[in-house]
Amino acid sequence: MITGHKVAIKILNRNKIRSLDMSEKVRREIGLLRKMQHPHIIRLYEVIDTPTDIFMVLEYVAGGELFDYIVSKGRVHSSRHFFHQIVSGVEYCHFHRVVHRDLKPENLLLDGDNNVKIADFGLSNTMKDGEFLRTSCGSPNYAAPEVISGNLYAGPEVDVWSCGVILYALLCGALPFDDESIPNLFKKIRGGMYSLPSHLSDDARDLIPRMLVVDPMKRITIPEIRSGRSTTTYLTECARKVDEEVVAKCLTLQFPGGMSRDQVVQSIERDERTPLRVAYDLVLDHKNAKIRIDGAGLVHPGSTDDRIA
């Protein structure tokens, strides 16, 4: 890239997409990721179409999957740091009427500073007023009872359940619902059959059961989780504001034919997927990655505080 910043490129072969009947999944993921601008959601900078392949130019994250982090660490002492970031990203999705439907540690990536990036929106969907979802999707161990039962659901409540399973895994190093037999696994999930280890804090012992409520109507909501006593506001402003410092940096880059400030700003304000806009987003993300967020009530990696709410 002309900015000198690393990106990840996901290459999707068109023939393979068609043979696996994944066209809708890919279309949905690209469409939704283009709308997402949040520090804990993976960024899609650009999509390049060719007759044979689709190239998704994505934010580069060096830390791997949260799943591997849990496997290597067991109980995660910085669990609140991760959990708050996950919930922040999920709340942003729900605010924009998007339900992820496949939240699990394998789809939560970590950057070089161990900050969470929610990825893989292939099974996500858009919520519409007066309409319900029914599709059974996602990994069984993280799926809510109403999902595995094929019942109708609104959307946000299934993400809350998955977040509860992830929180349990972070704190315990194991899954609340696990069985080699799928029928037995589903029986445990439908019955809410799990146990809380004695080492959990009072806050965690209070929050997890409210997230893993079998009846979705009685399940705690994301706003209620965020209003907990140790949870403070940590949302990204949705409106796109032009960062003049980043614009100035872009103007120093070597673009064919050159560019002006007005061209950069116009590309941002019109939300155009142009090389100018891609360069702006890359430089902006690089700048933001250097800014440590303080005073937000978060526990940073390395802390031994496992209180959740």
PDB file of C-alpha atoms in Angstrom:
ATOM      1  CA  MET A   1       0.000   0.000   0.000  1.00  0.00           C
ATOM      2  CA  ILE A   2       1.146   3.545  -0.640  1.00  0.00           C
ATOM      3  CA  THR A   3       0.762   4.390   3.077  1.00  0.00           C
ATOM      4  CA  GLY A   4       3.315   1.756   4.101  1.00  0.00           C
ATOM      5  CA  HIS A   5       0.884   0.190   6.594  1.00  0.00           C
ATOM      6  CA  LYS A   6       0.183  -3.526   6.700  1.00  0.00           C
ATOM      7  CA  VAL A   7      -3.192  -4.898   5.653  1.00  0.00           C
ATOM      8  CA  ALA A   8      -4.672  -8.375   5.451  1.00  0.00           C
ATOM      9  CA  ILE A   9      -6.077  -9.587   2.141  1.00  0.00           C
ATOM     10  CA  LYS A  10      -8.799 -12.226   2.108  1.00  0.00           C
ATOM     11  CA  ILE A  11      -8.928 -13.897  -1.313  1.00  0.00           C
ATOM     12  CA  LEU A  12     -12.231 -15.482  -2.303  1.00  0.00           C
ATOM     13  CA  ASN A  13     -12.349 -17.576  -5.467  1.00  0.00           C
ATOM     14  CA  ARG A  14     -15.608 -17.023  -7.345  1.00  0.00           C
ATOM     15  CA  ASN A  15     -15.902 -20.644  -8.515  1.00  0.00           C
ATOM     16  CA  LYS A  16     -15.411 -21.913  -4.973  1.00  0.00           C
ATOM     17  CA  ILE A  17     -17.963 -19.432  -3.644  1.00  0.00           C
ATOM     18  CA  ARG A  18     -20.534 -20.704  -6.113  1.00  0.00           C
ATOM     19  CA  SER A  19     -19.748 -24.390  -5.520  1.00  0.00           C
ATOM     20  CA  LEU A  20     -20.142 -23.968  -1.757  1.00  0.00           C
ATOM     21  CA  ASP A  21     -23.285 -21.840  -2.182  1.00  0.00           C
ATOM     22  CA  MET A  22     -21.626 -19.003  -0.258  1.00  0.00           C
ATOM     23  CA  SER A  23     -22.517 -16.091  -2.534  1.00  0.00           C
ATOM     24  CA  GLU A  24     -25.104 -14.676  -0.115  1.00  0.00           C
ATOM     25  CA  LYS A  25     -22.767 -15.097   2.865  1.00  0.00           C
ATOM     26  CA  VAL A  26     -19.979 -13.205   1.120  1.00  0.00           C
ATOM     27  CA  ARG A  27     -22.316 -10.477  -0.150  1.00  0.00           C
ATOM     28  CA  ARG A  28     -23.771  -9.967   3.327  1.00  0.00           C
ATOM     29  CA  GLU A  29     -20.389  -9.855   5.039  1.00  0.00           C
ATOM     30  CA  ILE A  30     -19.012  -7.286   2.606  1.00  0.00           C
ATOM     31  CA  GLY A  31     -22.143  -5.140   2.776  1.00  0.00           C
ATOM     32  CA  LEU A  32     -22.211  -5.035   6.566  1.00  0.00           C
ATOM     33  CA  LEU A  33     -18.475  -4.594   7.114  1.00  0.00           C
ATOM     34  CA  ARG A  34     -18.511  -1.585   4.812  1.00  0.00           C
ATOM     35  CA  LYS A  35     -20.834   0.137   7.298  1.00  0.00           C
ATOM     36  CA  MET A  36     -18.832  -0.723  10.424  1.00  0.00           C
ATOM     37  CA  GLN A  37     -16.426   1.825  11.911  1.00  0.00           C
ATOM     38  CA  HIS A  38     -15.633   0.856  15.484  1.00  0.00           C
ATOM     39  CA  PRO A  39     -12.327   0.193  17.284  1.00  0.00           C
ATOM     40  CA  HIS A  40     -13.381  -3.346  18.184  1.00  0.00           C
ATOM     41  CA  ILE A  41     -14.767  -4.434  14.811  1.00  0.00           C
ATOM     42  CA  ILE A  42     -12.432  -5.496  12.015  1.00  0.00           C
ATOM     43  CA  ARG A  43     -12.144  -2.810   9.341  1.00  0.00           C
ATOM     44  CA  LEU A  44     -12.834  -3.463   5.675  1.00  0.00           C
ATOM     45  CA  TYR A  45     -10.851  -0.913   3.688  1.00  0.00           C
ATOM     46  CA  GLU A  46     -11.606  -1.938   0.141  1.00  0.00           C
ATOM     47  CA  VAL A  47     -13.023  -4.700  -2.076  1.00  0.00           C
ATOM     48  CA  ILE A  48     -11.347  -5.496  -5.389  1.00  0.00           C
ATOM     49  CA  ASP A  49     -13.371  -7.518  -7.890  1.00  0.00           C
ATOM     50  CA  THR A  50     -11.804  -9.515 -10.702  1.00  0.00           C
ATOM     51  CA  PRO A  51     -13.419 -12.062 -13.045  1.00  0.00           C
ATOM     52  CA  THR A  52     -11.970 -14.924 -10.979  1.00  0.00           C
ATOM     53  CA  ASP A  53     -11.596 -13.629  -7.419  1.00  0.00           C
ATOM     54  CA  ILE A  54     -12.809 -11.166  -4.814  1.00  0.00           C
ATOM     55  CA  PHE A  55     -10.093  -9.481  -2.757  1.00  0.00           C
ATOM     56  CA  MET A  56     -11.164  -8.093   0.637  1.00  0.00           C
ATOM     57  CA  VAL A  57      -8.589  -5.616   1.963  1.00  0.00           C
ATOM     58  CA  LEU A  58      -8.933  -5.836   5.740  1.00  0.00           C
ATOM     59  CA  GLU A  59      -7.355  -4.392   8.849  1.00  0.00           C
ATOM     60  CA  TYR A  60      -4.230  -6.341   9.807  1.00  0.00           C
ATOM     61  CA  VAL A  61      -4.265  -7.791  13.322  1.00  0.00           C
ATOM     62  CA  ALA A  62      -1.147  -9.523  14.610  1.00  0.00           C
ATOM     63  CA  GLY A  63      -2.382 -11.198  17.796  1.00  0.00           C
ATOM     64  CA  GLY A  64      -4.359 -14.118  16.360  1.00  0.00           C
ATOM     65  CA  GLU A  65      -7.641 -15.471  17.716  1.00  0.00           C
ATOM     66  CA  LEU A  66      -8.969 -15.013  21.229  1.00  0.00           C
ATOM     67  CA  PHE A  67      -9.590 -18.784  21.121  1.00  0.00           C
ATOM     68  CA  ASP A  68      -5.847 -19.489  20.942  1.00  0.00           C
ATOM     69  CA  TYR A  69      -5.249 -16.964  23.719  1.00  0.00           C
ATOM     70  CA  ILE A  70      -7.698 -18.796  25.989  1.00  0.00           C
ATOM     71  CA  VAL A  71      -6.192 -22.187  25.110  1.00  0.00           C
ATOM     72  CA  SER A  72      -2.686 -20.953  25.957  1.00  0.00           C
ATOM     73  CA  LYS A  73      -3.642 -19.033  29.122  1.00  0.00           C
ATOM     74  CA  GLY A  74      -6.526 -21.068  30.535  1.00  0.00           C
ATOM     75  CA  ARG A  75      -8.340 -18.702  32.887  1.00  0.00           C
ATOM     76  CA  VAL A  76      -7.818 -15.191  31.523  1.00  0.00           C
ATOM     77  CA  HIS A  77      -6.988 -12.677  34.260  1.00  0.00           C
ATOM     78  CA  SER A  78      -7.588  -9.704  31.957  1.00  0.00           C
ATOM     79  CA  SER A  79     -11.078 -10.986  31.163  1.00  0.00           C
ATOM     80  CA  ARG A  80     -12.825  -7.702  31.924  1.00  0.00           C
ATOM     81  CA  HIS A  81     -10.616  -5.915  29.394  1.00  0.00           C
ATOM     82  CA  PHE A  82     -11.683  -8.342  26.673  1.00  0.00           C
ATOM     83  CA  PHE A  83     -15.311  -8.587  27.750  1.00  0.00           C
ATOM     84  CA  HIS A  84     -15.907  -4.837  27.795  1.00  0.00           C
ATOM     85  CA  GLN A  85     -14.444  -4.500  24.309  1.00  0.00           C
ATOM     86  CA  ILE A  86     -16.589  -7.350  22.973  1.00  0.00           C
ATOM     87  CA  VAL A  87     -19.738  -5.853  24.483  1.00  0.00           C
ATOM     88  CA  SER A  88     -18.808  -2.415  23.133  1.00  0.00           C
ATOM     89  CA  GLY A  89     -18.522  -3.807  19.604  1.00  0.00           C
ATOM     90  CA  VAL A  90     -21.724  -5.836  19.909  1.00  0.00           C
ATOM     91  CA  GLU A  91     -23.640  -2.815  21.193  1.00  0.00           C
ATOM     92  CA  TYR A  92     -22.419  -0.829  18.186  1.00  0.00           C
ATOM     93  CA  CYS A  93     -23.673  -3.589  15.864  1.00  0.00           C
ATOM     94  CA  HIS A  94     -27.077  -3.647  17.539  1.00  0.00           C
ATOM     95  CA  PHE A  95     -27.309   0.152  17.388  1.00  0.00           C
ATOM     96  CA  HIS A  96     -26.908  -0.205  13.620  1.00  0.00           C
ATOM     97  CA  ARG A  97     -29.514  -2.990  13.609  1.00  0.00           C
ATOM     98  CA  VAL A  98     -27.013  -5.761  12.894  1.00  0.00           C
ATOM     99  CA  VAL A  99     -27.010  -9.040  14.816  1.00  0.00           C
ATOM    100  CA  HIS A 100     -23.798 -11.066  14.498  1.00  0.00           C
ATOM    101  CA  ARG A 101     -25.179 -14.566  15.277  1.00  0.00           C
ATOM    102  CA  ASP A 102     -21.782 -16.284  15.352  1.00  0.00           C
ATOM    103  CA  LEU A 103     -19.918 -14.750  18.266  1.00  0.00           C
ATOM    104  CA  LYS A 104     -17.211 -17.096  19.549  1.00  0.00           C
ATOM    105  CA  PRO A 105     -13.508 -16.782  20.457  1.00  0.00           C
ATOM    106  CA  GLU A 106     -12.501 -18.020  16.986  1.00  0.00           C
ATOM    107  CA  ASN A 107     -14.213 -14.958  15.472  1.00  0.00           C
ATOM    108  CA  LEU A 108     -12.659 -12.520  17.935  1.00  0.00           C
ATOM    109  CA  LEU A 109      -9.217 -11.410  16.789  1.00  0.00           C
ATOM    110  CA  LEU A 110      -6.543  -9.637  18.835  1.00  0.00           C
ATOM    111  CA  ASP A 111      -4.287  -6.861  17.624  1.00  0.00           C
ATOM    112  CA  GLY A 112      -0.701  -6.329  18.744  1.00  0.00           C
ATOM    113  CA  ASP A 113      -1.894  -4.649  21.954  1.00  0.00           C
ATOM    114  CA  ASN A 114      -4.395  -7.426  22.787  1.00  0.00           C
ATOM    115  CA  ASN A 115      -7.401  -5.352  21.798  1.00  0.00           C
ATOM    116  CA  VAL A 116     -10.411  -7.255  20.457  1.00  0.00           C
ATOM    117  CA  LYS A 117     -11.574  -7.048  16.850  1.00  0.00           C
ATOM    118  CA  ILE A 118     -14.909  -8.738  16.079  1.00  0.00           C
ATOM    119  CA  ALA A 119     -14.679 -10.513  12.716  1.00  0.00           C
ATOM    120  CA  ASP A 120     -16.554 -12.880  10.371  1.00  0.00           C
ATOM    121  CA  PHE A 121     -19.948 -11.308   9.704  1.00  0.00           C
ATOM    122  CA  GLY A 122     -20.937 -13.991   7.203  1.00  0.00           C
ATOM    123  CA  LEU A 123     -23.809 -15.284   9.347  1.00  0.00           C
ATOM    124  CA  SER A 124     -24.953 -11.869  10.533  1.00  0.00           C
ATOM    125  CA  ASN A 125     -28.212 -10.276   9.478  1.00  0.00           C
ATOM    126  CA  THR A 126     -30.041  -6.980   9.593  1.00  0.00           C
ATOM    127  CA  MET A 127     -32.896  -6.516  12.045  1.00  0.00           C
ATOM    128  CA  LYS A 128     -36.145  -5.068  10.705  1.00  0.00           C
ATOM    129  CA  ASP A 129     -39.091  -3.681  12.657  1.00  0.00           C
ATOM    130  CA  GLY A 130     -41.818  -6.248  13.203  1.00  0.00           C
ATOM    131  CA  GLU A 131     -39.781  -9.086  11.706  1.00  0.00           C
ATOM    132  CA  PHE A 132     -38.147 -12.041  13.432  1.00  0.00           C
ATOM    133  CA  LEU A 133     -35.297 -14.346  12.491  1.00  0.00           C
ATOM    134  CA  ARG A 134     -35.431 -18.123  12.540  1.00  0.00           C
ATOM    135  CA  THR A 135     -32.239 -19.381  10.891  1.00  0.00           C
ATOM    136  CA  SER A 136     -30.272 -21.776  13.065  1.00  0.00           C
ATOM    137  CA  CYS A 137     -26.651 -20.740  12.655  1.00  0.00           C
ATOM    138  CA  GLY A 138     -23.412 -20.358  14.534  1.00  0.00           C
ATOM    139  CA  SER A 139     -21.427 -22.855  16.579  1.00  0.00           C
ATOM    140  CA  PRO A 140     -23.615 -25.117  18.765  1.00  0.00           C
ATOM    141  CA  ASN A 141     -21.601 -24.521  21.962  1.00  0.00           C
ATOM    142  CA  TYR A 142     -22.242 -20.770  21.732  1.00  0.00           C
ATOM    143  CA  ALA A 143     -25.771 -20.870  20.299  1.00  0.00           C
ATOM    144  CA  ALA A 144     -28.782 -19.786  22.361  1.00  0.00           C
ATOM    145  CA  PRO A 145     -31.606 -22.254  23.159  1.00  0.00           C
ATOM    146  CA  GLU A 146     -34.033 -20.511  20.808  1.00  0.00           C
ATOM    147  CA  VAL A 147     -31.522 -20.791  17.947  1.00  0.00           C
ATOM    148  CA  ILE A 148     -30.837 -24.526  18.246  1.00  0.00           C
ATOM    149  CA  SER A 149     -34.579 -25.124  18.714  1.00  0.00           C
ATOM    150  CA  GLY A 150     -35.453 -23.339  15.467  1.00  0.00           C
ATOM    151  CA  ASN A 151     -37.672 -20.806  17.235  1.00  0.00           C
ATOM    152  CA  LEU A 152     -38.232 -17.225  16.136  1.00  0.00           C
ATOM    153  CA  TYR A 153     -35.953 -14.636  17.704  1.00  0.00           C
ATOM    154  CA  ALA A 154     -35.470 -10.879  17.415  1.00  0.00           C
ATOM    155  CA  GLY A 155     -31.665 -10.937  17.270  1.00  0.00           C
ATOM    156  CA  PRO A 156     -29.846  -9.096  20.076  1.00  0.00           C
ATOM    157  CA  GLU A 157     -30.764 -11.709  22.675  1.00  0.00           C
ATOM    158  CA  VAL A 158     -28.868 -14.462  20.840  1.00  0.00           C
ATOM    159  CA  ASP A 159     -25.714 -12.331  20.820  1.00  0.00           C
ATOM    160  CA  VAL A 160     -26.128 -11.758  24.568  1.00  0.00           C
ATOM    161  CA  TRP A 161     -26.228 -15.520  25.152  1.00  0.00           C
ATOM    162  CA  SER A 162     -23.072 -16.006  23.073  1.00  0.00           C
ATOM    163  CA  CYS A 163     -21.340 -13.224  25.012  1.00  0.00           C
ATOM    164  CA  GLY A 164     -22.277 -15.025  28.224  1.00  0.00           C
ATOM    165  CA  VAL A 165     -20.654 -18.229  26.978  1.00  0.00           C
ATOM    166  CA  ILE A 166     -17.543 -16.275  25.948  1.00  0.00           C
ATOM    167  CA  LEU A 167     -17.361 -14.587  29.352  1.00  0.00           C
ATOM    168  CA  TYR A 168     -17.608 -17.975  31.062  1.00  0.00           C
ATOM    169  CA  ALA A 169     -14.797 -19.306  28.843  1.00  0.00           C
ATOM    170  CA  LEU A 170     -12.605 -16.290  29.632  1.00  0.00           C
ATOM    171  CA  LEU A 171     -13.052 -16.674  33.380  1.00  0.00           C
ATOM    172  CA  CYS A 172     -13.050 -20.461  33.620  1.00  0.00           C
ATOM    173  CA  GLY A 173     -10.927 -21.657  30.715  1.00  0.00           C
ATOM    174  CA  ALA A 174     -13.735 -24.041  29.736  1.00  0.00           C
ATOM    175  CA  LEU A 175     -17.193 -23.932  28.168  1.00  0.00           C
ATOM    176  CA  PRO A 176     -20.403 -23.903  30.235  1.00  0.00           C
ATOM    177  CA  PHE A 177     -22.102 -26.239  27.763  1.00  0.00           C
ATOM    178  CA  ASP A 178     -20.004 -29.024  26.292  1.00  0.00           C
ATOM    179  CA  ASP A 179     -20.606 -32.613  25.252  1.00  0.00           C
ATOM    180  CA  GLU A 180     -19.308 -34.878  22.499  1.00  0.00           C
ATOM    181  CA  SER A 181     -22.898 -35.870  21.775  1.00  0.00           C
ATOM    182  CA  ILE A 182     -24.807 -33.112  19.975  1.00  0.00           C
ATOM    183  CA  PRO A 183     -28.195 -34.291  21.351  1.00  0.00           C
ATOM    184  CA  ASN A 184     -26.784 -34.193  24.891  1.00  0.00           C
ATOM    185  CA  LEU A 185     -25.214 -30.787  24.230  1.00  0.00           C
ATOM    186  CA  PHE A 186     -28.540 -29.412  23.015  1.00  0.00           C
ATOM    187  CA  LYS A 187     -30.267 -30.864  26.072  1.00  0.00           C
ATOM    188  CA  LYS A 188     -27.856 -29.025  28.365  1.00  0.00           C
ATOM    189  CA  ILE A 189     -28.295 -25.761  26.466  1.00  0.00           C
ATOM    190  CA  ARG A 190     -32.096 -25.956  26.408  1.00  0.00           C
ATOM    191  CA  GLY A 191     -32.128 -26.742  30.122  1.00  0.00           C
ATOM    192  CA  GLY A 192     -29.523 -24.137  31.053  1.00  0.00           C
ATOM    193  CA  MET A 193     -27.528 -26.903  32.723  1.00  0.00           C
ATOM    194  CA  TYR A 194     -24.112 -25.603  33.797  1.00  0.00           C
ATOM    195  CA  SER A 195     -22.205 -24.882  37.008  1.00  0.00           C
ATOM    196  CA  LEU A 196     -20.284 -21.857  38.247  1.00  0.00           C
ATOM    197  CA  PRO A 197     -16.798 -22.530  39.695  1.00  0.00           C
ATOM    198  CA  SER A 198     -16.218 -21.319  43.238  1.00  0.00           C
ATOM    199  CA  HIS A 199     -13.289 -19.082  42.229  1.00  0.00           C
ATOM    200  CA  LEU A 200     -15.527 -16.617  40.345  1.00  0.00           C
ATOM    201  CA  SER A 201     -16.067 -13.177  41.840  1.00  0.00           C
ATOM    202  CA  ASP A 202     -19.482 -12.150  43.138  1.00  0.00           C
ATOM    203  CA  ASP A 203     -19.909  -9.818  40.165  1.00  0.00           C
ATOM    204  CA  ALA A 204     -19.230 -12.600  37.675  1.00  0.00           C
ATOM    205  CA  ARG A 205     -21.497 -15.018  39.552  1.00  0.00           C
ATOM    206  CA  ASP A 206     -24.248 -12.416  39.316  1.00  0.00           C
ATOM    207  CA  LEU A 207     -23.801 -11.494  35.641  1.00  0.00           C
ATOM    208  CA  ILE A 208     -23.282 -14.859  33.932  1.00  0.00           C
ATOM    209  CA  PRO A 209     -26.604 -16.399  35.087  1.00  0.00           C
ATOM    210  CA  ARG A 210     -28.439 -13.300  33.852  1.00  0.00           C
ATOM    211  CA  MET A 211     -26.870 -13.717  30.413  1.00  0.00           C
ATOM    212  CA  LEU A 212     -27.422 -17.474  30.207  1.00  0.00           C
ATOM    213  CA  VAL A 213     -31.153 -17.339  30.889  1.00  0.00           C
ATOM    214  CA  VAL A 214     -33.006 -19.928  28.790  1.00  0.00           C
ATOM    215  CA  ASP A 215     -36.049 -17.669  28.339  1.00  0.00           C
ATOM    216  CA  PRO A 216     -34.877 -14.913  25.941  1.00  0.00           C
ATOM    217  CA  MET A 217     -37.549 -12.549  27.277  1.00  0.00           C
ATOM    218  CA  LYS A 218     -35.928 -12.699  30.726  1.00  0.00           C
ATOM    219  CA  ARG A 219     -32.330 -12.487  29.505  1.00  0.00           C
ATOM    220  CA  ILE A 220     -30.339  -9.378  30.368  1.00  0.00           C
ATOM    221  CA  THR A 221     -29.810  -6.921  27.502  1.00  0.00           C
ATOM    222  CA  ILE A 222     -26.597  -5.343  26.247  1.00  0.00           C
ATOM    223  CA  PRO A 223     -27.616  -1.865  27.555  1.00  0.00           C
ATOM    224  CA  GLU A 224     -28.261  -3.418  30.980  1.00  0.00           C
ATOM    225  CA  ILE A 225     -24.847  -5.074  30.918  1.00  0.00           C
ATOM    226  CA  ARG A 226     -23.258  -1.763  29.944  1.00  0.00           C
ATOM    227  CA  SER A 227     -24.994   0.061  32.794  1.00  0.00           C
ATOM    228  CA  GLY A 228     -23.396  -2.246  35.369  1.00  0.00           C
ATOM    229  CA  ARG A 229     -21.466  -0.579  38.157  1.00  0.00           C
ATOM    230  CA  SER A 230     -18.008  -1.296  36.719  1.00  0.00           C
ATOM    231  CA  THR A 231     -19.033  -0.687  33.117  1.00  0.00           C
ATOM    232  CA  THR A 232     -18.648   2.827  31.784  1.00  0.00           C
ATOM    233  CA  THR A 233     -19.532   4.311  28.437  1.00  0.00           C
ATOM    234  CA  TYR A 234     -17.074   3.210  25.784  1.00  0.00           C
ATOM    235  CA  LEU A 235     -18.758   3.788  22.452  1.00  0.00           C
ATOM    236  CA  THR A 236     -17.290   5.239  19.313  1.00  0.00           C
ATOM    237  CA  GLU A 237     -19.041   8.285  17.915  1.00  0.00           C
ATOM    238  CA  CYS A 238     -20.955   7.069  14.876  1.00  0.00           C
ATOM    239  CA  ALA A 239     -20.656  10.271  12.897  1.00  0.00           C
ATOM    240  CA  ARG A 240     -17.666  10.471  10.582  1.00  0.00           C
ATOM    241  CA  LYS A 241     -15.555  13.531  11.427  1.00  0.00           C
ATOM    242  CA  VAL A 242     -12.638  14.630   9.302  1.00  0.00           C
ATOM    243  CA  ASP A 243      -9.306  14.400  11.129  1.00  0.00           C
ATOM    244  CA  GLU A 244      -7.250  17.268   9.737  1.00  0.00           C
ATOM    245  CA  GLU A 245      -3.997  15.796  11.056  1.00  0.00           C
ATOM    246  CA  VAL A 246      -4.653  12.601   9.106  1.00  0.00           C
ATOM    247  CA  VAL A 247      -5.633  14.588   6.005  1.00  0.00           C
ATOM    248  CA  ALA A 248      -2.315  16.449   6.220  1.00  0.00           C
ATOM    249  CA  LYS A 249      -0.467  13.136   6.421  1.00  0.00           C
ATOM    250  CA  CYS A 250      -2.335  11.845   3.370  1.00  0.00           C
ATOM    251  CA  LEU A 251      -1.277  14.910   1.401  1.00  0.00           C
ATOM    252  CA  THR A 252       2.372  13.872   1.864  1.00  0.00           C
ATOM    253  CA  LEU A 253       1.780  10.494   0.201  1.00  0.00           C
ATOM    254  CA  GLN A 254       2.799   9.821  -3.384  1.00  0.00           C
ATOM    255  CA  PHE A 255      -0.449   9.550  -5.317  1.00  0.00           C
ATOM    256  CA  PRO A 256      -0.406   9.412  -9.130  1.00  0.00           C
ATOM    257  CA  GLY A 257      -1.450  12.853 -10.334  1.00  0.00           C
ATOM    258  CA  GLY A 258      -1.336  14.223  -6.788  1.00  0.00           C
ATOM    259  CA  MET A 259      -4.310  15.254  -4.675  1.00  0.00           C
ATOM    260  CA  SER A 260      -5.688  18.196  -2.744  1.00  0.00           C
ATOM    261  CA  ARG A 261      -7.210  18.532   0.703  1.00  0.00           C
ATOM    262  CA  ASP A 262     -10.639  19.093  -0.863  1.00  0.00           C
ATOM    263  CA  GLN A 263     -10.367  15.804  -2.763  1.00  0.00           C
ATOM    264  CA  VAL A 264      -9.562  13.882   0.426  1.00  0.00           C
ATOM    265  CA  VAL A 265     -12.354  15.532   2.423  1.00  0.00           C
ATOM    266  CA  GLN A 266     -14.860  15.012  -0.394  1.00  0.00           C
ATOM    267  CA  SER A 267     -14.011  11.308  -0.517  1.00  0.00           C
ATOM    268  CA  ILE A 268     -14.591  11.037   3.235  1.00  0.00           C
ATOM    269  CA  GLU A 269     -17.832  13.009   3.335  1.00  0.00           C
ATOM    270  CA  ARG A 270     -19.308  11.120   0.378  1.00  0.00           C
ATOM    271  CA  ASP A 271     -18.166   7.808   1.872  1.00  0.00           C
ATOM    272  CA  GLU A 272     -16.563   6.879  -1.443  1.00  0.00           C
ATOM    273  CA  ARG A 273     -14.440   3.724  -1.613  1.00  0.00           C
ATOM    274  CA  THR A 274     -11.596   5.407  -3.488  1.00  0.00           C
ATOM    275  CA  PRO A 275      -7.807   5.035  -3.078  1.00  0.00           C
ATOM    276  CA  LEU A 276      -7.891   8.390  -1.262  1.00  0.00           C
ATOM    277  CA  ARG A 277     -10.435   7.091   1.246  1.00  0.00           C
ATOM    278  CA  VAL A 278      -8.547   3.823   1.751  1.00  0.00           C
ATOM    279  CA  ALA A 279      -5.343   5.755   2.454  1.00  0.00           C
ATOM    280  CA  TYR A 280      -7.180   8.034   4.895  1.00  0.00           C
ATOM    281  CA  ASP A 281      -8.673   5.083   6.791  1.00  0.00           C
ATOM    282  CA  LEU A 282      -5.309   3.315   7.027  1.00  0.00           C
ATOM    283  CA  VAL A 283      -3.518   6.399   8.359  1.00  0.00           C
ATOM    284  CA  LEU A 284      -6.383   7.130  10.777  1.00  0.00           C
ATOM    285  CA  ASP A 285      -6.378   3.587  12.158  1.00  0.00           C
ATOM    286  CA  HIS A 286      -2.601   3.699  12.546  1.00  0.00           C
ATOM    287  CA  LYS A 287      -2.944   6.931  14.524  1.00  0.00           C
ATOM    288  CA  ASN A 288      -5.742   5.595  16.726  1.00  0.00           C
ATOM    289  CA  ALA A 289      -3.787   2.423  17.436  1.00  0.00           C
ATOM    290  CA  LYS A 290      -1.169   4.563  19.160  1.00  0.00           C
ATOM    291  CA  ILE A 291      -3.674   6.220  21.449  1.00  0.00           C
ATOM    292  CA  ARG A 292      -4.157   4.458  24.762  1.00  0.00           C
ATOM    293  CA  ILE A 293      -7.683   4.838  26.059  1.00  0.00           C
ATOM    294  CA  ASP A 294      -7.578   5.883  29.717  1.00  0.00           C
ATOM    295  CA  GLY A 295     -10.249   6.728  32.222  1.00  0.00           C
ATOM    296  CA  ALA A 296     -12.809   4.434  30.611  1.00  0.00           C
ATOM    297  CA  GLY A 297     -13.081   1.997  33.490  1.00  0.00           C
ATOM    298  CA  LEU A 298     -11.285  -0.732  31.553  1.00  0.00           C
ATOM    299  CA  VAL A 299      -8.800  -3.255  32.857  1.00  0.00           C
ATOM    300  CA  HIS A 300      -5.827  -3.498  30.507  1.00  0.00           C
ATOM    301  CA  PRO A 301      -4.004  -6.753  29.684  1.00  0.00           C
ATOM    302  CA  GLY A 302      -1.814  -7.882  32.518  1.00  0.00           C
ATOM    303  CA  SER A 303      -4.244  -6.846  35.242  1.00  0.00           C
ATOM    304  CA  THR A 304      -5.307  -9.546  37.675  1.00  0.00           C
ATOM    305  CA  ASP A 305      -8.718  -8.002  38.254  1.00  0.00           C
ATOM    306  CA  ASP A 306     -11.387 -10.429  37.015  1.00  0.00           C
ATOM    307  CA  ARG A 307     -14.420  -8.541  38.300  1.00  0.00           C
ATOM    308  CA  ILE A 308     -16.968  -8.118  35.559  1.00  0.00           C
ATOM    309  CA  ALA A 309     -19.858  -6.000  36.701  1.00  0.00           C
TER     310      ALA A 309
END
